[in-house]
């Protein structure tokens, strides 16, 4: 018992020491390659101008990333005008790119004190793609030109596009399209289907890296049906004041990346598996925005899983360390709170029911949602992750302590009282030792759950073994996913076994 | 000396129940002089256990006074009071994660005794209850009777002048119970403790108690020695109670011959008993020879006339 508390306190102490970081410009990104790549470029440009930078990647989607920006957990990230207008400001779409930019500029400044810097140039919106050869055969370049020929064509339509009012239904009406047939299919399969002539055209993102420029071409949206999604850095005004050189650095890319360029860069990351930072640096060098050889570069990723695991062993060791720190601190807190609370509620049935129900409800909140809820209060990184993991670990520890203590033979308590033991002595000499196997089982359960759930902490920038999993998922890169998933699984097994050993050690013998 | 003066206990009625609060114990008074054993007897729910638990304040009386050697227990420190009173219950309550010796030494250790004194006291008590050499075992490795011997030894560890026992032999099989009762009588003479024991077995009460107090519905019906009960039952209720509870002849009144196993022959090395021995004597013999599976009943010439097995004896009981 005392040993457990000691370990818990130790872990918490270490975590407390590991904090204070110097002020940096915190550059975030959403969990897909284009966002990562742009953020990497912004980070390199800022560093070139002597601004200390922290790069926080793989944030879990628009809500989490924008919440992080609002709360100051990050200072900058690349956003799209369409997303800013419709998802964040909840305003109606507009087809005019300049109007959209103006609307988000004013809206963000007013509502959030956040600035839209200069757009980078490209527009990552929906588009229709065809095989280049077929387009030439039909003699068309634009969607307007497509309309009269559409009666003979099969449209491979992604599920999402089919259902959105600004997708298929609006499109066919706007341009007067009448396809021979509409084939609904998974986005990832559409490219394959197009190359195999199963379909004639499909909806794509205009800068998608999987769009092969050798064989496919995007039809020009000549009447501007699709809402504009121009990319630009969004930054907290306060951060631009904190780092006076930041504005110029972040605006250095203004207008320099057009659609085909962005598409080509995405392709390097997504298809050719070149590391994002390397693609970013090479591009900036060619643009003359970075001199010399800034930053050491690693190359030659890929290969089979064993090779990848071995090649990245140093990186994995660091991630395992982060992972253990996250779960260790959360477990320490859960033990420090759960065991005393479990003892208290074992004394009062009236208290037990609401406390256990509350802990149970916490358990049912989806992990990603719980992590997202934490950001406004605790920002990004380890703190909200630990808080969420703590809440998940609490129930098993709490409930098993309660059950374990309640399960102690009442005759033992009665005879203990009768012979003149104090309440404290009954707790330490009788109840806790006898409840120990059950309490330890709860701690084991909590630890294994925590190690699994902690992989999700990467979505809010807490690091750990979830980092390669998230990165791999966004790039469809299985070896990278496995460099996180395999060590996480091994870690869960090892920790479970170790705690099993500890359980045998602290379980009193009875024969 | 223990004295109860007009003690009563009222438990609040269960919430939402129509019934008024119930008096579990109603105006009970008695005195147990030092060195005497009083057995509290009565049907279940008569208030005998509540009465017992009020003496060490596991249950606080609603009214009346309980005096120990003249001082009111209500004014004493509960922990100190309890450490001066040995407590033995039917379920024994040995700590399963502590050895026999650790169980016995629990209170002395908390009282800060040093190791050599602890060891000496533990050995002494183990000797006394016939479990020398069992100190290193765990309770689960002991039989029920052995566990209760440890329970008694633990209660005596601080040498308290008073012992409270709540059906201490109630969970044991008849053979073990009988032998522990005999041992209790022996120890009682040696230690001269003041003892209050709860039992529902009138034979046990008469055998172990210097006096017996019969309770019914929270009230004391009669208190006195066995002869008083037999000669002058205080009420028709007492008469009925005696008749019902003394209907079975005691083990020492039944011949061992009635427990002979029809299909068994005594082994050559079987312990022997005279053919007119009682069942009680047969039980005692089995206790003395734990390895024996049969007993031989022999006539004056030493010729076996029948075999008693443990099973046949238990069946006859």
PDB file of N, CA and C in Angstrom, chain A residues 404-416 426 430-431 434, chain B residues 89 91-96:
ATOM      1  N   UNK A 404     -13.612  -4.588  -3.292  1.00  0.00           N
ATOM      2  CA  UNK A 404     -12.667  -5.343  -2.474  1.00  0.00           C
ATOM      3  C   UNK A 404     -12.932  -5.148  -0.990  1.00  0.00           C
ATOM      4  N   UNK A 405     -13.136  -3.898  -0.593  1.00  0.00           N
ATOM      5  CA  UNK A 405     -13.354  -3.619   0.836  1.00  0.00           C
ATOM      6  C   UNK A 405     -14.703  -4.182   1.278  1.00  0.00           C
ATOM      7  N   UNK A 406     -15.713  -4.004   0.416  1.00  0.00           N
ATOM      8  CA  UNK A 406     -17.032  -4.536   0.792  1.00  0.00           C
ATOM      9  C   UNK A 406     -17.012  -6.052   0.886  1.00  0.00           C
ATOM     10  N   UNK A 407     -16.098  -6.667   0.146  1.00  0.00           N
ATOM     11  CA  UNK A 407     -16.048  -8.125   0.115  1.00  0.00           C
ATOM     12  C   UNK A 407     -15.355  -8.745   1.321  1.00  0.00           C
ATOM     13  N   UNK A 408     -14.755  -7.914   2.173  1.00  0.00           N
ATOM     14  CA  UNK A 408     -14.064  -8.467   3.341  1.00  0.00           C
ATOM     15  C   UNK A 408     -15.098  -9.037   4.310  1.00  0.00           C
ATOM     16  N   UNK A 409     -14.844 -10.262   4.793  1.00  0.00           N
ATOM     17  CA  UNK A 409     -15.753 -10.952   5.706  1.00  0.00           C
ATOM     18  C   UNK A 409     -16.110 -10.057   6.901  1.00  0.00           C
ATOM     19  N   UNK A 410     -17.407  -9.752   7.080  1.00  0.00           N
ATOM     20  CA  UNK A 410     -17.809  -8.871   8.186  1.00  0.00           C
ATOM     21  C   UNK A 410     -17.407  -9.412   9.546  1.00  0.00           C
ATOM     22  N   UNK A 411     -17.279 -10.755   9.654  1.00  0.00           N
ATOM     23  CA  UNK A 411     -16.868 -11.339  10.944  1.00  0.00           C
ATOM     24  C   UNK A 411     -15.482 -10.834  11.331  1.00  0.00           C
ATOM     25  N   UNK A 412     -14.611 -10.611  10.324  1.00  0.00           N
ATOM     26  CA  UNK A 412     -13.256 -10.142  10.620  1.00  0.00           C
ATOM     27  C   UNK A 412     -13.298  -8.728  11.177  1.00  0.00           C
ATOM     28  N   UNK A 413     -14.186  -7.920  10.614  1.00  0.00           N
ATOM     29  CA  UNK A 413     -14.309  -6.548  11.092  1.00  0.00           C
ATOM     30  C   UNK A 413     -14.915  -6.550  12.495  1.00  0.00           C
ATOM     31  N   UNK A 414     -15.923  -7.395  12.687  1.00  0.00           N
ATOM     32  CA  UNK A 414     -16.576  -7.422  13.995  1.00  0.00           C
ATOM     33  C   UNK A 414     -15.599  -7.847  15.081  1.00  0.00           C
ATOM     34  N   UNK A 415     -14.864  -8.918  14.800  1.00  0.00           N
ATOM     35  CA  UNK A 415     -13.955  -9.409  15.834  1.00  0.00           C
ATOM     36  C   UNK A 415     -12.829  -8.402  16.052  1.00  0.00           C
ATOM     37  N   UNK A 416     -12.437  -7.708  14.973  1.00  0.00           N
ATOM     38  CA  UNK A 416     -11.420  -6.676  15.111  1.00  0.00           C
ATOM     39  C   UNK A 416     -11.891  -5.553  16.024  1.00  0.00           C
ATOM     40  N   UNK A 426      -8.182  -1.332  11.711  1.00  0.00           N
ATOM     41  CA  UNK A 426      -8.995  -2.303  10.971  1.00  0.00           C
ATOM     42  C   UNK A 426      -8.784  -2.111   9.477  1.00  0.00           C
ATOM     43  N   UNK A 430      -6.650  -5.198   8.383  1.00  0.00           N
ATOM     44  CA  UNK A 430      -7.632  -6.188   7.953  1.00  0.00           C
ATOM     45  C   UNK A 430      -8.125  -5.896   6.538  1.00  0.00           C
ATOM     46  N   UNK A 431      -8.758  -4.730   6.350  1.00  0.00           N
ATOM     47  CA  UNK A 431      -9.506  -4.523   5.114  1.00  0.00           C
ATOM     48  C   UNK A 431      -8.609  -4.363   3.888  1.00  0.00           C
ATOM     49  N   UNK A 434      -6.713  -7.552   2.766  1.00  0.00           N
ATOM     50  CA  UNK A 434      -7.587  -8.580   2.200  1.00  0.00           C
ATOM     51  C   UNK A 434      -8.219  -8.127   0.886  1.00  0.00           C
TER      52      UNK A 434
ATOM     53  N   UNK B  89     -16.014 -15.152  18.829  1.00  0.00           N
ATOM     54  CA  UNK B  89     -17.313 -15.307  18.168  1.00  0.00           C
ATOM     55  C   UNK B  89     -17.374 -16.622  17.406  1.00  0.00           C
ATOM     56  N   UNK B  91     -17.980 -17.240  14.325  1.00  0.00           N
ATOM     57  CA  UNK B  91     -17.280 -17.283  13.038  1.00  0.00           C
ATOM     58  C   UNK B  91     -15.778 -17.149  13.198  1.00  0.00           C
ATOM     59  N   UNK B  92     -15.312 -17.086  14.413  1.00  0.00           N
ATOM     60  CA  UNK B  92     -13.899 -17.097  14.793  1.00  0.00           C
ATOM     61  C   UNK B  92     -13.187 -15.824  14.342  1.00  0.00           C
ATOM     62  N   UNK B  93     -13.178 -15.567  13.018  1.00  0.00           N
ATOM     63  CA  UNK B  93     -12.607 -14.312  12.541  1.00  0.00           C
ATOM     64  C   UNK B  93     -11.104 -14.220  12.676  1.00  0.00           C
ATOM     65  N   UNK B  94     -10.402 -15.308  12.369  1.00  0.00           N
ATOM     66  CA  UNK B  94      -8.937 -15.198  12.315  1.00  0.00           C
ATOM     67  C   UNK B  94      -8.569 -14.484  11.023  1.00  0.00           C
ATOM     68  N   UNK B  95      -7.530 -13.649  11.070  1.00  0.00           N
ATOM     69  CA  UNK B  95      -7.091 -12.972   9.848  1.00  0.00           C
ATOM     70  C   UNK B  95      -6.451 -14.003   8.925  1.00  0.00           C
ATOM     71  N   UNK B  96      -7.042 -14.232   7.742  1.00  0.00           N
ATOM     72  CA  UNK B  96      -6.552 -15.327   6.896  1.00  0.00           C
ATOM     73  C   UNK B  96      -5.153 -15.072   6.355  1.00  0.00           C
TER      74      UNK B  96
END
